[in-house]
mmCIF file of C-alpha atoms in Angstrom:
data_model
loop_
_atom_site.group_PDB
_atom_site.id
_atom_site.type_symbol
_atom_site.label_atom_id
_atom_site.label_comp_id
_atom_site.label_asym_id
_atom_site.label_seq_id
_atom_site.Cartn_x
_atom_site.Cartn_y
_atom_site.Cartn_z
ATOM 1 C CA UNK A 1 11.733 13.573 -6.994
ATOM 2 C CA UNK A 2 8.655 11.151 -6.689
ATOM 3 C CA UNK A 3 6.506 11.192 -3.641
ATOM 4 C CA UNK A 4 4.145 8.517 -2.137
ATOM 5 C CA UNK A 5 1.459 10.517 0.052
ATOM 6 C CA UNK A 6 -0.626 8.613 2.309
ATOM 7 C CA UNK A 7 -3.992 10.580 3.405
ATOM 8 C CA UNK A 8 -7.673 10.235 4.444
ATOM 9 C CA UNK A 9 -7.270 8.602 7.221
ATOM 10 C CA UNK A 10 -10.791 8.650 9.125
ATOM 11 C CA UNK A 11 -12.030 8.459 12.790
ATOM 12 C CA UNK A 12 -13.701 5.734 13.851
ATOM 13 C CA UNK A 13 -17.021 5.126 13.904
ATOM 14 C CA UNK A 14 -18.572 6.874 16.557
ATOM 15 C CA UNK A 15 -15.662 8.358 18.068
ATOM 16 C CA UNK A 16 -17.367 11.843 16.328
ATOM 17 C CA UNK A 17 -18.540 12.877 13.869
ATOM 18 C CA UNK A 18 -15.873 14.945 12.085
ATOM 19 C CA UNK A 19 -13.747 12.980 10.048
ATOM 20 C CA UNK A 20 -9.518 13.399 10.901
ATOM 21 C CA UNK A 21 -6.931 13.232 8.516
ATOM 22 C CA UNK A 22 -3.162 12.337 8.814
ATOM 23 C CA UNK A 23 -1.190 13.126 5.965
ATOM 24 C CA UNK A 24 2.385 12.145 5.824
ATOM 25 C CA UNK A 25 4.437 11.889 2.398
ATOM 26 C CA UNK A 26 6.825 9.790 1.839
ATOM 27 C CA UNK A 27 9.497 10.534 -1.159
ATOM 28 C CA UNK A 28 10.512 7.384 -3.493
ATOM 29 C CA UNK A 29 14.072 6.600 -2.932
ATOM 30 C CA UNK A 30 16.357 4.094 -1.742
ATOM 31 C CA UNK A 31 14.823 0.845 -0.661
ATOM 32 C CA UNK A 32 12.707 1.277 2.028
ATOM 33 C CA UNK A 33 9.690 3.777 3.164
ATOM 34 C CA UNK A 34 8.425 3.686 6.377
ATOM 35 C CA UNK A 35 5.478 5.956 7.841
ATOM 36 C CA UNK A 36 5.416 5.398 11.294
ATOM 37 C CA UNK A 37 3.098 8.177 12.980
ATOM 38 C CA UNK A 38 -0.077 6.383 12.382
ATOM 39 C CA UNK A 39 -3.121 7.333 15.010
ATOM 40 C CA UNK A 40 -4.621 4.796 16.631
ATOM 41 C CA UNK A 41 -7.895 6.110 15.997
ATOM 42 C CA UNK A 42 -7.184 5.426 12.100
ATOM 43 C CA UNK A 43 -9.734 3.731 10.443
ATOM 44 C CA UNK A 44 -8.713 4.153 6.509
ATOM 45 C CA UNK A 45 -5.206 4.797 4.819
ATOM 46 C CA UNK A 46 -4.572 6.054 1.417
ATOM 47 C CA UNK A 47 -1.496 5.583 -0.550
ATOM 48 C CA UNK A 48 -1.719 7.468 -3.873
ATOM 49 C CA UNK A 49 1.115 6.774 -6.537
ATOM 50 C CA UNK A 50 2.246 8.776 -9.744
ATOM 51 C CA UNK A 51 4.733 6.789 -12.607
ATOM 52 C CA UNK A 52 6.280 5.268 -9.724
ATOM 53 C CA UNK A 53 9.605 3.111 -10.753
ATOM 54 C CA UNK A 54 12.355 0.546 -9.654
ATOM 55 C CA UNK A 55 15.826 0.436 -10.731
ATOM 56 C CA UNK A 56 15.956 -3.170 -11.038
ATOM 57 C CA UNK A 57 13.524 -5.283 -13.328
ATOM 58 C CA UNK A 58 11.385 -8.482 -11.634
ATOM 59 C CA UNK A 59 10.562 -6.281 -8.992
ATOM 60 C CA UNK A 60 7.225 -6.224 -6.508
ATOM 61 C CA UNK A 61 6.164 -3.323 -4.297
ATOM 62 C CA UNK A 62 5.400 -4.443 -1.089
ATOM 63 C CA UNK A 63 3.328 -3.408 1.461
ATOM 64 C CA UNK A 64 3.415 -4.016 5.484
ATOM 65 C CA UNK A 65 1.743 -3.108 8.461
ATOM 66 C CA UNK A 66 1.815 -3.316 12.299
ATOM 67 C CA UNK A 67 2.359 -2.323 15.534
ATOM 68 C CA UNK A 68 5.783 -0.749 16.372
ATOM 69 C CA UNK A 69 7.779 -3.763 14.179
ATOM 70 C CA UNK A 70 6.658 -4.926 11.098
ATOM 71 C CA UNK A 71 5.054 -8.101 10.699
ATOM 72 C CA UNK A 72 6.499 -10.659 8.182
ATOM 73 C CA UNK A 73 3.449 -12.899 8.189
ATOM 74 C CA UNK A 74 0.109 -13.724 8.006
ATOM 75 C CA UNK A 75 -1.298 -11.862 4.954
ATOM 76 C CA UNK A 76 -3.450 -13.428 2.720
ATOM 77 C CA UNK A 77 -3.877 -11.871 -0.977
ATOM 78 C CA UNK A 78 -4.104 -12.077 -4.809
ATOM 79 C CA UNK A 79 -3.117 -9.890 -7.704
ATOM 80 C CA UNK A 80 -4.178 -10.400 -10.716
ATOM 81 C CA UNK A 81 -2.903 -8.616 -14.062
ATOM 82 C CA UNK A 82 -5.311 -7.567 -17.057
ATOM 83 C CA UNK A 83 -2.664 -6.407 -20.214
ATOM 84 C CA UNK A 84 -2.560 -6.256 -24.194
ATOM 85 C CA UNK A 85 0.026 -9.515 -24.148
ATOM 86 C CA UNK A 86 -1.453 -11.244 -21.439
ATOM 87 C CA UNK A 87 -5.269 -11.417 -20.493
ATOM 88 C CA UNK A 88 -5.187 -12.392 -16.732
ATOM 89 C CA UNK A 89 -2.847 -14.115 -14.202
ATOM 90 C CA UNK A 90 -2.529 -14.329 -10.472
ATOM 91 C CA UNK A 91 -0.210 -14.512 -7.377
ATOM 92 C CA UNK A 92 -0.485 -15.019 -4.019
ATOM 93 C CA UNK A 93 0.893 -13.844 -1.087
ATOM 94 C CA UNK A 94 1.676 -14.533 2.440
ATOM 95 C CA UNK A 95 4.239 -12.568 3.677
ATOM 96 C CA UNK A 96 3.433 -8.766 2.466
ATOM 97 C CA UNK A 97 0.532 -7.306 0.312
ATOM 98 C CA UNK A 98 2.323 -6.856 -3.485
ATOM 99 C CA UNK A 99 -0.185 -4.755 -5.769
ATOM 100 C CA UNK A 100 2.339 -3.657 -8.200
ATOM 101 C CA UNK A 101 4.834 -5.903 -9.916
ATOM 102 C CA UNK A 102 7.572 -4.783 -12.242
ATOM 103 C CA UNK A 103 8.775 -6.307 -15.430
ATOM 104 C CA UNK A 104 11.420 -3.902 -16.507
ATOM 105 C CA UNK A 105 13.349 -0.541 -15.264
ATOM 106 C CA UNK A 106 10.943 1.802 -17.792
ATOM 107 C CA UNK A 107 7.575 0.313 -16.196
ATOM 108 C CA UNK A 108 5.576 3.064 -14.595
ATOM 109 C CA UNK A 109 2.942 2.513 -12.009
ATOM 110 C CA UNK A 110 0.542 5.304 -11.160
ATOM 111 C CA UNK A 111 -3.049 4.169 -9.015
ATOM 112 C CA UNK A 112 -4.466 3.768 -5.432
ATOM 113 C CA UNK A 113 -3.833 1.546 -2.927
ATOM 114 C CA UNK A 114 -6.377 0.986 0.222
ATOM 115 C CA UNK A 115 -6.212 -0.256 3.516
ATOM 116 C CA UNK A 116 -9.339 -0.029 5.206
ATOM 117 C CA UNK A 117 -9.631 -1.541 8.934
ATOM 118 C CA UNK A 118 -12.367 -4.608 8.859
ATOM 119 C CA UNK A 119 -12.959 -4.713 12.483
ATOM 120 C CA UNK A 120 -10.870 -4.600 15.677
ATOM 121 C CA UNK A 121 -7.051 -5.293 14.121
ATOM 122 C CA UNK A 122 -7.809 -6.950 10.975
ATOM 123 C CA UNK A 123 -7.356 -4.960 8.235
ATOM 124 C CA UNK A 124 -8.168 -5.191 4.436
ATOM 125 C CA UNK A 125 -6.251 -4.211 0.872
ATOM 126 C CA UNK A 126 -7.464 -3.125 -2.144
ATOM 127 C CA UNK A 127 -5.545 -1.803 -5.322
ATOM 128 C CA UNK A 128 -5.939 -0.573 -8.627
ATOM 129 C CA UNK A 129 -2.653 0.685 -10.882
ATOM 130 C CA UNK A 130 -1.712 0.583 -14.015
ATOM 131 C CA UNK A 131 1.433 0.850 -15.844
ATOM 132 C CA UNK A 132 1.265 4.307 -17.544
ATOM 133 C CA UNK A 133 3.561 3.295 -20.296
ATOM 134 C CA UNK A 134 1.368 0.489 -21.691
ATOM 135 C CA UNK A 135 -2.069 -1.191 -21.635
ATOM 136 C CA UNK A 136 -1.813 -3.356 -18.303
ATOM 137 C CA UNK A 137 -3.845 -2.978 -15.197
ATOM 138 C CA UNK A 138 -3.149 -4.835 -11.524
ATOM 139 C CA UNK A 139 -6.070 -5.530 -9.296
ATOM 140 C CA UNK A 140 -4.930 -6.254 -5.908
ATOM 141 C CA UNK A 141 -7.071 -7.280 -2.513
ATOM 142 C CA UNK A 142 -6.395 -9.274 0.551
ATOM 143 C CA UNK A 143 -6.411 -8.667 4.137
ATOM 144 C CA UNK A 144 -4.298 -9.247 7.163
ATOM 145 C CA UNK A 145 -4.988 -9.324 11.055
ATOM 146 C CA UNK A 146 -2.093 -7.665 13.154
ATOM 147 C CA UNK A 147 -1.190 -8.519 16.701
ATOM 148 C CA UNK A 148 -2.242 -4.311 18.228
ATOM 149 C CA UNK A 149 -3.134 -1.612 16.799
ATOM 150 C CA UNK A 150 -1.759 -0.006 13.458
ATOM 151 C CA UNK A 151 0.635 2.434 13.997
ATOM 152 C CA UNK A 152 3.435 1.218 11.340
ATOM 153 C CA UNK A 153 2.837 1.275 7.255
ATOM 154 C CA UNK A 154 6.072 -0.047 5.661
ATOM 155 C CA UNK A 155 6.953 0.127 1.830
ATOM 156 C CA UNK A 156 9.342 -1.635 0.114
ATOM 157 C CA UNK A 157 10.406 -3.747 -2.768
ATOM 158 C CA UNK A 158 12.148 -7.196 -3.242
ATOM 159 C CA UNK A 159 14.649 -5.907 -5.801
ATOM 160 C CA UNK A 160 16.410 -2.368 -6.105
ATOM 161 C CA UNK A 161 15.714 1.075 -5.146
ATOM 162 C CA UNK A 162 12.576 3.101 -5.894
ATOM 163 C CA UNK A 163 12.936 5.486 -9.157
ATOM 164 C CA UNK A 164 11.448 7.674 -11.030
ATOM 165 C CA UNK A 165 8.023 9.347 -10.643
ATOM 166 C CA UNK A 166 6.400 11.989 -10.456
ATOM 167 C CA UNK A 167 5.156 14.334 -7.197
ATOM 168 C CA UNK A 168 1.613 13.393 -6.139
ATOM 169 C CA UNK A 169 -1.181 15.538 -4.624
#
């Protein structure tokens, strides 16, 4: 069983000088992961990933955030792909953060996704994975502003369940 661990999660600044963590792992299956302990003193989240999989093809990860509910709007973003067959292409987004897009049922992601808060309740994504099966990188950033404060990380997909993977430190 795969596992998506999201850690480092730091104080803010000047709150003290010791920096907290919050660790809370979520495991890859079914459609929907939803962490939704986060402190309000958070300041960083990580989400590590190992040969994470769908079971469907034509398939984006998507990310979420809020307070309490998740909101369905308002993010801005771009991911771009670098691969052997194609050299660079884009998508935006509005509705969720996507850094990881799926082609087929054997593609593989494994990387790091970021979401680092800007100031007050905006908050900003960045993302680097790659496809561990082949020679294709996705470069993700964008940022969102949520109503309160973060307390809700939701992951999901727009087609299948998760699959596959591998368990992540």
């Amino acid at each position: 069983m795969s596992t998506l661990k999201v850690e480092n999660i730091q104080n803010l600044a000047g709150e003290d000088k010791f920096t907290r963590k919050f660790v809370a792992t979520l495991n890859p299956s079914g459609t929907n992961l939803v962490e939704t302990s986060i402190p309000t003193w958070a300041n960083e989240i990580v989400i590590t990933c190992s040969d994470i999989g769908t079971s469907i093809a034509s398939a984006n990860l998507l990310v979420r955030i809020g307070q309490d509910t998740v909101e369905s709007s308002g993010y801005k973003g771009t991911q771009t792909a670098i691969g052997v067959s194609n050299s660079s292409g884009s998508a935006n987004f509005a509705s969720y953060w996507s850094p990881i897009t799926w082609s087929a049922t054997t593609d593989l992601f494994s990387g790091e996704i970021r979401i680092r808060r800007h100031f007050s309740n905006k908050w900003i994504l960045t993302a680097i994975c790659s496809k561990t099966n082949s020679a294709y990188t996705v470069i993700f950033s964008g940022e969102k502003t949520i109503t309160g404060n973060l307390n809700l990380l939701q992951l999901s997909h727009t087609n299948g369940n998760f699959a596959g993977g591998a368990s992540l430190s």
